[in-house]
Tab-separated table of N, CA and C in Angstrom:
chain	number	residue	atom	x	y	z
Y	144	MET	N	70.256	120.189	46.892
Y	144	MET	CA	71.560	120.399	46.633
Y	144	MET	C	71.437	120.733	48.311
Y	145	SER	N	71.241	121.915	48.956
Y	145	SER	CA	70.926	122.503	50.099
Y	145	SER	C	70.366	120.816	51.325
Y	146	THR	N	69.478	120.233	50.886
Y	146	THR	CA	68.870	118.995	51.376
Y	146	THR	C	70.425	117.929	52.272
Y	147	SER	N	70.565	117.497	50.372
Y	147	SER	CA	72.568	116.503	51.075
Y	147	SER	C	73.561	117.123	51.983
Y	148	THR	N	73.111	118.803	51.980
Y	148	THR	CA	74.542	119.027	52.845
Y	148	THR	C	74.116	119.173	54.145
Y	149	SER	N	73.091	119.558	54.250
Y	149	SER	CA	72.010	119.724	55.675
Y	149	SER	C	72.538	117.668	56.214
Y	150	SER	N	72.008	117.243	55.690
Y	150	SER	CA	71.568	115.905	55.837
Y	150	SER	C	73.410	114.843	56.157
Y	151	THR	N	74.316	115.907	55.939
Y	151	THR	CA	75.305	114.732	55.700
Y	151	THR	C	76.109	115.515	57.322
Y	152	SER	N	75.840	116.815	57.352
Y	152	SER	CA	76.693	117.570	58.366
Y	152	SER	C	75.185	117.670	59.179
Y	153	PHE	N	74.195	116.356	59.674
Y	153	PHE	CA	73.490	116.727	60.815
Y	153	PHE	C	73.970	114.928	61.110
Y	154	PHE	N	75.183	114.041	60.217
Y	154	PHE	CA	75.084	112.859	60.312
Y	154	PHE	C	76.351	112.693	61.012
Y	155	THR	N	77.304	113.686	60.020
Y	155	THR	CA	79.053	114.199	60.737
Y	155	THR	C	77.901	114.863	62.163
Y	156	ASN	N	77.729	115.807	62.327
Y	156	ASN	CA	77.502	116.234	64.212
Y	156	ASN	C	77.029	115.323	65.171
Y	157	ARG	N	76.759	114.642	65.274
Y	157	ARG	CA	75.593	112.922	65.539
Y	157	ARG	C	76.719	112.359	65.713
Y	158	LEU	N	77.742	111.961	64.610
Y	158	LEU	CA	79.006	110.679	64.707
Y	158	LEU	C	79.847	111.647	66.077
Y	159	THR	N	80.048	112.981	65.883
Y	159	THR	CA	81.027	112.870	66.870
Y	159	THR	C	80.200	113.452	68.297
Y	160	ILE	N	79.527	113.368	68.249
Y	160	ILE	CA	78.703	113.917	69.401
Y	160	ILE	C	78.482	111.921	70.267
Y	161	PHE	N	78.282	111.133	69.290
Y	161	PHE	CA	78.038	110.055	69.956
Y	161	PHE	C	79.733	109.580	70.099
Y	162	VAL	N	80.622	109.691	69.685
Y	162	VAL	CA	82.315	109.401	69.395
Y	162	VAL	C	82.613	109.663	70.989
Y	163	THR	N	82.785	111.141	71.117
Y	163	THR	CA	82.897	111.845	72.274
Y	163	THR	C	82.208	111.134	73.588
Y	164	VAL	N	80.866	111.369	72.939
Y	164	VAL	CA	80.089	110.413	75.058
Y	164	VAL	C	80.775	109.060	74.772
Y	165	PHE	N	80.980	108.546	73.862
Y	165	PHE	CA	81.667	106.615	74.062
Y	165	PHE	C	82.870	107.085	74.472
Y	166	LEU	N	83.650	107.790	74.586
Y	166	LEU	CA	85.126	108.401	74.997
Y	166	LEU	C	84.889	108.365	76.536
Y	167	ILE	N	84.027	108.844	76.696
Y	167	ILE	CA	84.061	109.145	78.251
Y	167	ILE	C	83.480	108.392	78.622
Y	168	VAL	N	82.298	107.660	77.627
Y	168	VAL	CA	82.085	106.534	79.079
Y	168	VAL	C	82.885	105.794	79.049
Y	169	VAL	N	83.966	105.067	78.185
Y	169	VAL	CA	84.902	104.303	78.210
Y	169	VAL	C	85.691	104.624	79.484
Y	170	THR	N	86.161	105.524	79.192
Y	170	THR	CA	87.144	106.324	80.454
Y	170	THR	C	87.017	106.182	82.088
Y	171	ALA	N	85.840	106.217	81.485
Y	171	ALA	CA	84.565	106.618	83.223
Y	171	ALA	C	84.822	105.338	84.148
Y	172	VAL	N	84.330	103.917	82.912
Y	172	VAL	CA	84.413	102.611	83.566
Y	172	VAL	C	85.680	101.972	83.528
Y	173	GLY	N	86.999	102.519	82.678
Y	173	GLY	CA	88.272	102.483	82.742
Y	173	GLY	C	88.593	102.294	84.501
Y	174	PHE	N	88.760	104.017	84.304
Y	174	PHE	CA	88.744	103.944	86.097
Y	174	PHE	C	88.078	104.397	86.651
Y	175	GLY	N	86.812	103.678	86.814
Y	175	GLY	CA	86.167	102.298	87.500
Y	175	GLY	C	86.878	101.271	88.278
Y	176	ILE	N	86.663	99.974	86.941
Y	176	ILE	CA	87.461	99.269	86.859
Y	176	ILE	C	89.305	99.448	87.599
Y	177	TRP	N	90.069	100.572	87.227
Y	177	TRP	CA	91.402	100.723	88.237
Y	177	TRP	C	91.174	101.004	89.734
Y	178	ARG	N	90.507	101.272	89.845
Y	178	ARG	CA	90.298	101.465	91.366
Y	178	ARG	C	89.559	100.491	92.317
Y	179	TRP	N	88.794	100.044	91.483
Y	179	TRP	CA	88.010	98.184	91.963
Y	179	TRP	C	89.047	97.725	92.121
Y	180	GLY	N	89.564	97.345	91.779
Y	180	GLY	CA	91.092	96.665	91.281
Y	180	GLY	C	92.264	96.260	92.198
Y	181	GLN	N	92.422	98.442	92.818
Y	181	GLN	CA	93.451	98.721	92.781
Y	181	GLN	C	93.103	98.434	94.911
Y	182	SER	N	91.585	98.672	95.039
Y	182	SER	CA	91.481	98.900	96.362
Y	182	SER	C	91.212	97.174	96.901
Y	183	LEU	N	91.378	96.746	95.777
Y	183	LEU	CA	91.573	94.888	96.434
Y	183	LEU	C	92.373	93.995	96.354
Y	184	ASN	N	93.681	95.635	95.774
Y	184	ASN	CA	95.148	94.770	96.068
Y	184	ASN	C	95.044	93.811	95.062
Y	185	TYR	N	94.692	94.305	93.836
Y	185	TYR	CA	94.527	93.292	92.569
Y	185	TYR	C	95.901	94.477	91.624
Y	186	TRP	N	96.062	95.417	91.425
Y	186	TRP	CA	97.312	95.808	90.927
Y	186	TRP	C	97.105	97.316	91.686
Y	187	GLY	N	98.388	97.748	91.069
Y	187	GLY	CA	98.339	99.658	92.311
Y	187	GLY	C	98.610	99.253	93.235
Y	188	THR	N	98.422	100.103	94.163
Y	188	THR	CA	98.970	100.432	95.966
Y	188	THR	C	97.152	100.498	96.335
Y	189	PRO	N	97.115	99.971	96.902
Y	189	PRO	CA	95.603	100.584	97.474
Y	189	PRO	C	96.122	101.295	98.191
Y	190	LYS	N	94.778	101.946	98.893
Y	190	LYS	CA	95.015	103.023	99.502
Y	190	LYS	C	96.150	103.048	101.211
Y	191	ALA	N	94.614	101.981	101.231
Y	191	ALA	CA	95.051	101.505	102.705
Y	191	ALA	C	97.083	101.408	103.095
Y	192	LEU	N	97.313	100.153	102.333
Y	192	LEU	CA	98.721	100.029	102.521
Y	192	LEU	C	99.822	100.668	101.895
Y	193	SER	N	99.244	102.691	101.817
Y	193	SER	CA	100.324	103.564	101.179
Y	193	SER	C	99.914	103.859	102.164
Y	194	ALA	N	98.821	104.276	103.655
Y	194	ALA	CA	99.080	104.656	104.667
Y	194	ALA	C	100.071	103.894	105.706
Y	195	LEU	N	100.112	102.293	105.282
Y	195	LEU	CA	100.972	102.598	106.408
Y	195	LEU	C	102.473	102.348	105.238
Y	196	LEU	N	102.406	102.396	104.446
Y	196	LEU	CA	104.469	102.603	103.705
Y	196	LEU	C	104.188	104.200	103.805
Y	197	ALA	N	103.372	105.033	104.031
Y	197	ALA	CA	103.460	106.249	105.098
Y	197	ALA	C	104.003	107.128	106.088
Y	198	GLU	N	104.320	105.355	106.623
Y	198	GLU	CA	104.593	106.374	108.051
Y	198	GLU	C	105.810	107.020	108.214
Y	199	ASP	N	106.349	107.171	108.730
Y	199	ASP	CA	107.691	107.916	109.184
Y	199	ASP	C	109.052	106.279	110.304
Y	200	ILE	N	108.194	105.341	111.120
Y	200	ILE	CA	108.456	104.631	111.165
Y	200	ILE	C	108.339	103.162	110.297
Y	201	SER	N	108.288	103.704	109.170
Y	201	SER	CA	108.104	103.217	107.253
Y	201	SER	C	108.873	102.792	106.817
Y	202	ARG	N	110.020	103.742	106.968
Y	202	ARG	CA	110.769	103.872	105.948
Y	202	ARG	C	112.414	104.035	106.888
Y	203	PRO	N	112.642	102.921	106.568
Y	203	PRO	CA	114.227	101.829	108.371
Y	203	PRO	C	115.657	103.722	107.539
Y	204	THR	N	115.530	103.363	106.542
Y	204	THR	CA	116.268	104.760	106.025
Y	204	THR	C	116.279	105.287	105.644
Y	205	ALA	N	114.776	106.289	106.246
Y	205	ALA	CA	114.659	107.143	106.486
Y	205	ALA	C	115.375	107.663	108.054
Y	206	LEU	N	115.392	106.373	108.318
Y	206	LEU	CA	115.395	106.744	110.418
Y	206	LEU	C	117.435	106.315	110.534
Y	207	GLY	N	118.241	106.208	109.492
Y	207	GLY	CA	119.373	106.502	109.439
Y	207	GLY	C	119.452	104.568	109.739
Y	208	LEU	N	117.761	103.379	109.900
Y	208	LEU	CA	118.656	101.957	109.749
Y	208	LEU	C	119.493	101.547	108.521
Y	209	ALA	N	119.630	100.744	108.173
Y	209	ALA	CA	120.044	99.103	107.161
Y	209	ALA	C	119.274	98.363	107.343
Y	210	PRO	N	117.973	98.477	107.010
Y	210	PRO	CA	117.227	97.019	106.717
Y	210	PRO	C	117.975	95.757	105.807
Y	211	THR	N	118.114	95.033	106.332
Y	211	THR	CA	118.523	93.525	105.885
Y	211	THR	C	117.397	92.849	104.935
Y	212	ASP	N	116.282	93.035	105.754
Y	212	ASP	CA	115.655	92.293	104.574
Y	212	ASP	C	114.305	93.520	104.250
Y	213	PHE	N	113.980	93.842	103.635
Y	213	PHE	CA	112.223	94.534	103.467
Y	213	PHE	C	111.424	93.640	102.496
Y	214	TRP	N	109.783	94.123	103.401
Y	214	TRP	CA	108.848	92.930	103.182
Y	214	TRP	C	107.473	94.203	102.955
Y	215	GLN	N	106.376	94.140	101.976
Y	215	GLN	CA	105.246	94.408	102.466
Y	215	GLN	C	104.183	94.059	101.144
Y	216	THR	N	102.748	93.922	101.842
Y	216	THR	CA	101.829	92.759	101.370
Y	216	THR	C	101.584	93.253	99.625
Y	217	PRO	N	102.056	91.573	98.940
Y	217	PRO	CA	102.311	91.920	97.478
Y	217	PRO	C	101.039	92.507	96.811
Y	218	PRO	N	100.600	92.126	95.715
Y	218	PRO	CA	99.259	91.824	94.903
Y	218	PRO	C	99.107	90.911	95.058
Y	219	ALA	N	97.678	90.365	95.283
Y	219	ALA	CA	96.699	89.464	95.517
Y	219	ALA	C	96.723	88.309	93.988
Y	220	GLY	N	97.167	89.015	92.968
Y	220	GLY	CA	97.138	88.552	92.062
Y	220	GLY	C	95.183	88.755	91.410
Y	221	PHE	N	95.241	88.806	90.240
Y	221	PHE	CA	93.287	88.769	89.750
Y	221	PHE	C	92.626	88.080	89.929
Y	222	MET	N	91.717	88.200	90.859
Y	222	MET	CA	90.307	87.649	91.189
Y	222	MET	C	90.895	86.363	92.995
Y	223	GLY	N	92.644	87.046	93.303
Y	223	GLY	CA	92.448	86.569	94.620
Y	223	GLY	C	92.825	87.142	95.317
Y	224	LYS	N	92.938	86.145	96.893
Y	224	LYS	CA	92.619	86.859	98.103
Y	224	LYS	C	94.049	87.834	98.087
Y	225	SER	N	93.225	88.537	99.466
Y	225	SER	CA	95.046	89.748	99.237
Y	225	SER	C	95.021	88.739	101.395
Y	226	LEU	N	96.005	89.190	101.078
Y	226	LEU	CA	96.868	88.888	102.883
Y	226	LEU	C	96.500	90.800	103.346
Y	227	PRO	N	96.465	90.721	105.049
Y	227	PRO	CA	96.263	91.503	105.377
Y	227	PRO	C	97.380	93.025	105.253
Y	228	TYR	N	97.153	94.154	105.505
Y	228	TYR	CA	98.443	95.241	104.747
Y	228	TYR	C	99.134	94.960	106.218
Y	229	GLU	N	100.660	94.647	105.172
Y	229	GLU	CA	101.860	94.587	107.074
Y	229	GLU	C	103.046	95.120	105.622
Y	230	VAL	N	103.760	95.771	106.586
Y	230	VAL	CA	104.731	96.608	106.553
Y	230	VAL	C	105.818	95.744	107.263
Y	231	ARG	N	106.906	94.916	107.096
Y	231	ARG	CA	107.760	94.849	107.780
Y	231	ARG	C	109.215	94.189	107.327
Y	232	TYR	N	110.204	94.892	107.973
Y	232	TYR	CA	111.358	95.006	107.891
Y	232	TYR	C	112.481	94.354	108.677
Y	233	THR	N	113.846	94.086	108.169
Y	233	THR	CA	114.264	93.716	109.481
Y	233	THR	C	116.004	94.063	109.360
Y	234	VAL	N	116.030	94.764	111.077
Y	234	VAL	CA	117.078	95.499	110.904
Y	234	VAL	C	117.967	95.017	112.344
Y	235	GLY	N	119.322	95.084	111.749
Y	235	GLY	CA	120.135	94.987	112.906
Y	235	GLY	C	120.662	95.318	114.384
Y	236	GLU	N	120.329	94.422	115.260
Y	236	GLU	CA	120.152	95.168	116.803
Y	236	GLU	C	121.526	95.045	117.620
Y	237	ASN	N	122.144	95.863	117.957
Y	237	ASN	CA	123.291	95.723	118.766
Y	237	ASN	C	123.140	95.441	120.195
Y	238	ALA	N	124.044	95.129	121.226
Y	238	ALA	CA	123.877	94.959	122.449
Y	238	ALA	C	123.583	95.421	122.960
Y	239	ASP	N	123.691	96.624	122.653
Y	239	ASP	CA	123.118	97.794	124.109
Y	239	ASP	C	121.762	98.566	123.252
Y	240	GLY	N	121.202	98.076	122.076
Y	240	GLY	CA	119.743	98.168	122.601
Y	240	GLY	C	119.680	99.354	121.914
Y	241	GLU	N	120.532	100.014	120.944
Y	241	GLU	CA	119.974	102.218	120.732
Y	241	GLU	C	119.748	101.262	119.235
Y	242	THR	N	119.515	100.545	118.315
Y	242	THR	CA	118.066	100.630	117.152
Y	242	THR	C	116.822	99.989	118.047
Y	243	LEU	N	116.651	100.161	119.038
Y	243	LEU	CA	115.026	100.277	119.543
Y	243	LEU	C	115.066	101.217	119.897
Y	244	ALA	N	115.719	101.688	121.077
Y	244	ALA	CA	115.822	102.715	121.735
Y	244	ALA	C	115.394	104.421	120.362
Y	245	ILE	N	116.713	103.181	119.066
Y	245	ILE	CA	116.172	104.875	117.951
Y	245	ILE	C	114.867	104.486	117.086
Y	246	LEU	N	113.969	103.226	117.241
Y	246	LEU	CA	113.117	103.116	116.337
Y	246	LEU	C	111.756	103.604	117.829
Y	247	GLN	N	111.838	103.040	119.202
Y	247	GLN	CA	111.324	103.661	120.047
Y	247	GLN	C	110.503	105.196	119.544
Y	248	LYS	N	111.770	106.019	120.236
Y	248	LYS	CA	111.543	107.194	120.195
Y	248	LYS	C	111.197	108.172	118.313
Y	249	ALA	N	111.504	106.965	118.227
Y	249	ALA	CA	111.459	107.534	116.199
Y	249	ALA	C	108.818	107.367	116.517
Y	250	ALA	N	109.086	106.423	116.564
Y	250	ALA	CA	107.243	106.045	116.702
Y	250	ALA	C	106.456	107.319	118.048
Y	251	THR	N	107.446	106.928	119.057
Y	251	THR	CA	106.484	108.552	119.682
Y	251	THR	C	106.725	109.721	119.791
Y	252	ASP	N	108.042	109.672	118.650
Y	252	ASP	CA	107.910	111.285	118.071
Y	252	ASP	C	106.521	111.280	117.244
Y	253	ASP	N	105.575	110.519	116.110
Y	253	ASP	CA	105.460	110.428	115.438
Y	253	ASP	C	104.146	110.309	115.544
Y	254	GLY	N	104.072	110.065	117.174
Y	254	GLY	CA	102.588	110.015	117.723
Y	254	GLY	C	102.041	108.552	117.298
Y	255	TRP	N	103.250	107.466	117.883
Y	255	TRP	CA	102.934	106.601	118.532
Y	255	TRP	C	102.437	106.189	119.772
Y	256	VAL	N	101.310	105.222	120.642
Y	256	VAL	CA	101.123	105.376	121.160
Y	256	VAL	C	101.843	103.955	122.384
Y	257	ALA	N	103.067	103.907	123.168
Y	257	ALA	CA	103.223	102.093	123.542
Y	257	ALA	C	101.815	101.642	124.043
Y	258	ASP	N	101.498	100.716	123.471
Y	258	ASP	CA	100.582	100.158	124.127
Y	258	ASP	C	101.167	98.509	125.592
Y	259	SER	N	100.994	99.446	126.568
Y	259	SER	CA	100.847	98.297	128.090
Y	259	SER	C	100.549	97.080	127.815
Y	260	SER	N	99.788	96.035	127.247
Y	260	SER	CA	99.890	95.389	127.330
Y	260	SER	C	100.265	94.555	126.273
Y	261	CYS	N	101.649	94.810	125.425
Y	261	CYS	CA	101.535	94.133	124.580
Y	261	CYS	C	102.265	92.828	125.389
Y	262	PRO	N	102.797	91.476	124.274
Y	262	PRO	CA	103.384	90.765	124.908
Y	262	PRO	C	104.001	90.068	125.246
Y	263	GLU	N	104.532	89.753	126.280
Y	263	GLU	CA	106.454	89.168	126.327
Y	263	GLU	C	106.711	89.244	125.829
Y	264	SER	N	105.792	88.345	124.324
Y	264	SER	CA	107.028	87.617	123.741
Y	264	SER	C	107.761	88.916	122.303
Y	265	LEU	N	107.454	90.449	122.633
Y	265	LEU	CA	107.980	91.172	121.913
Y	265	LEU	C	108.255	92.170	122.353
Y	266	LEU	N	109.049	92.407	122.102
Y	266	LEU	CA	110.487	93.343	122.472
Y	266	LEU	C	109.604	94.780	122.933
Y	267	TRP	N	108.477	95.707	122.106
Y	267	TRP	CA	107.432	96.345	122.089
Y	267	TRP	C	106.491	96.812	121.460
Y	268	CYS	N	105.701	97.481	121.674
Y	268	CYS	CA	104.371	97.516	120.921
Y	268	CYS	C	103.849	98.551	120.613
Y	269	ALA	N	103.319	99.385	119.894
Y	269	ALA	CA	102.859	100.316	120.192
Y	269	ALA	C	101.332	101.077	118.991
Y	270	ASN	N	100.098	101.543	119.262
Y	270	ASN	CA	99.631	101.945	118.406
Y	270	ASN	C	98.869	103.728	118.020
Y	271	LYS	N	98.564	103.290	117.132
Y	271	LYS	CA	98.718	105.081	116.352
Y	271	LYS	C	97.500	105.425	115.455
Y	272	GLN	N	95.632	106.195	115.976
Y	272	GLN	CA	94.988	106.131	115.755
Y	272	GLN	C	94.632	107.353	115.089
Y	273	ASP	N	94.751	107.575	114.073
Y	273	ASP	CA	94.376	108.598	113.213
Y	273	ASP	C	92.733	109.378	112.522
Y	274	SER	N	93.042	110.140	112.707
Y	274	SER	CA	91.421	110.696	113.116
Y	274	SER	C	89.746	109.529	111.670
Y	275	TYR	N	91.104	109.667	110.841
Y	275	TYR	CA	90.343	109.729	109.809
Y	275	TYR	C	90.468	107.584	109.016
Y	276	GLY	N	91.412	106.796	110.125
Y	276	GLY	CA	91.514	105.949	109.050
Y	276	GLY	C	91.235	104.444	110.712
Y	277	PRO	N	91.355	103.454	109.680
Y	277	PRO	CA	91.333	102.410	111.147
Y	277	PRO	C	92.838	102.685	111.950
Y	278	THR	N	92.800	102.458	113.302
Y	278	THR	CA	94.428	101.840	114.189
Y	278	THR	C	95.211	101.276	113.352
Y	279	LYS	N	96.129	101.630	113.831
Y	279	LYS	CA	97.860	100.744	112.669
Y	279	LYS	C	98.442	100.117	113.817
Y	280	ARG	N	98.681	99.750	114.380
Y	280	ARG	CA	100.116	98.269	114.770
Y	280	ARG	C	101.300	98.139	114.404
Y	281	LEU	N	101.515	98.183	115.788
Y	281	LEU	CA	103.108	99.041	115.014
Y	281	LEU	C	103.599	97.425	115.647
Y	282	THR	N	104.537	96.563	116.054
Y	282	THR	CA	105.423	95.798	117.024
Y	282	THR	C	106.224	95.746	116.591
Y	283	ILE	N	108.058	95.731	117.195
Y	283	ILE	CA	108.778	95.405	117.601
Y	283	ILE	C	109.394	93.984	117.992
Y	284	SER	N	109.916	93.238	117.700
Y	284	SER	CA	110.112	91.377	117.984
Y	284	SER	C	111.409	90.857	117.777
Y	285	LEU	N	111.776	90.320	118.095
Y	285	LEU	CA	113.291	89.059	117.960
Y	285	LEU	C	112.390	88.113	117.118
Y	286	PRO	N	113.312	87.689	116.130
Y	286	PRO	CA	113.111	85.971	115.053
Y	286	PRO	C	112.491	84.676	115.333
Y	287	GLU	N	112.206	84.224	115.499
Y	287	GLU	CA	111.733	82.973	116.216
Y	287	GLU	C	112.869	82.263	116.695
Y	288	ASP	N	113.973	82.171	115.680
Y	288	ASP	CA	115.056	81.518	115.565
Y	288	ASP	C	116.093	82.354	115.200
Y	289	ILE	N	116.818	82.834	116.134
Y	289	ILE	CA	118.073	84.657	116.880
Y	289	ILE	C	118.970	83.645	116.163
Y	290	SER	N	119.368	84.037	114.534
Y	290	SER	CA	120.612	83.952	114.170
Y	290	SER	C	121.531	84.807	113.939
Y	291	PRO	N	122.153	85.435	114.716
Y	291	PRO	CA	123.332	86.841	114.974
Y	291	PRO	C	123.839	87.090	113.843
Y	292	PHE	N	123.956	88.447	113.004
Y	292	PHE	CA	125.223	88.532	111.402
Y	292	PHE	C	125.757	90.064	112.312
Y	293	GLY	N	126.618	88.293	112.253
Y	293	GLY	CA	128.216	90.273	113.360
Y	293	GLY	C	127.801	89.968	115.125
Y	294	LYS	N	128.356	91.044	114.743
Y	294	LYS	CA	127.977	91.719	116.999
Y	294	LYS	C	126.370	91.929	116.957
Y	295	ASN	N	125.366	91.374	115.843
Y	295	ASN	CA	124.416	92.444	115.661
Y	295	ASN	C	123.425	91.379	115.791
Y	296	PHE	N	122.254	91.664	115.940
Y	296	PHE	CA	121.202	90.585	116.272
Y	296	PHE	C	120.184	90.942	115.344
Y	297	PRO	N	118.776	90.000	115.112
Y	297	PRO	CA	118.367	90.437	114.140
Y	297	PRO	C	116.959	91.132	114.662
Y	298	ILE	N	116.185	91.970	114.481
Y	298	ILE	CA	114.986	92.678	115.635
Y	298	ILE	C	114.423	92.814	114.392
Y	299	ILE	N	112.531	92.363	113.733
Y	299	ILE	CA	111.629	92.307	113.361
Y	299	ILE	C	110.732	94.096	113.467
Y	300	VAL	N	110.890	94.567	112.898
Y	300	VAL	CA	109.626	95.896	112.851
Y	300	VAL	C	108.167	95.020	111.828
Y	301	SER	N	107.229	94.838	112.152
Y	301	SER	CA	105.317	95.451	111.966
Y	301	SER	C	105.166	96.267	111.633
Y	302	VAL	N	104.535	96.904	110.689
Y	302	VAL	CA	102.923	97.814	110.454
Y	302	VAL	C	102.686	97.128	109.860
Y	303	THR	N	101.294	97.418	110.848
Y	303	THR	CA	100.556	96.150	110.209
Y	303	THR	C	98.138	97.438	111.075
Y	304	TYR	N	97.457	97.142	110.771
Y	304	TYR	CA	96.182	97.756	110.839
Y	304	TYR	C	95.884	96.623	112.097
Y	305	TYR	N	95.184	96.871	113.315
Y	305	TYR	CA	94.947	96.446	114.645
Y	305	TYR	C	93.314	95.764	114.213
């Protein structure tokens, strides 16, 4: 009787150990697959895009501005090719240039450095180099076809990697 009890106990213990190890392996593989898809922008928000979204200049409502349009790089779709990471929004600019001044002040206060080699087609450019990542690029421009809304004309703010 003791032989059958000990063999049953032995198999029960083995089964418990096997199930535990199996669940740990499945969890680790699942986490790895999630991180792989996230880094390739198949699902979730990649760290590089999160870094752009975390910039103060990427949040116009925090600056007291009301964006008329907000866009960020969408997920690529499974096994698709992702677009370059970018956060872009449109805000209204009045004739006095107050919005541009607000954006420039917020950017320089946050560590962005004005780029003197900014093309004339852009209103303002700036770069930001973090110690842990690639250089970020901020551009403020007019749309190609300027169509005023009210007393304001739209300007486009774009934050991307340089």
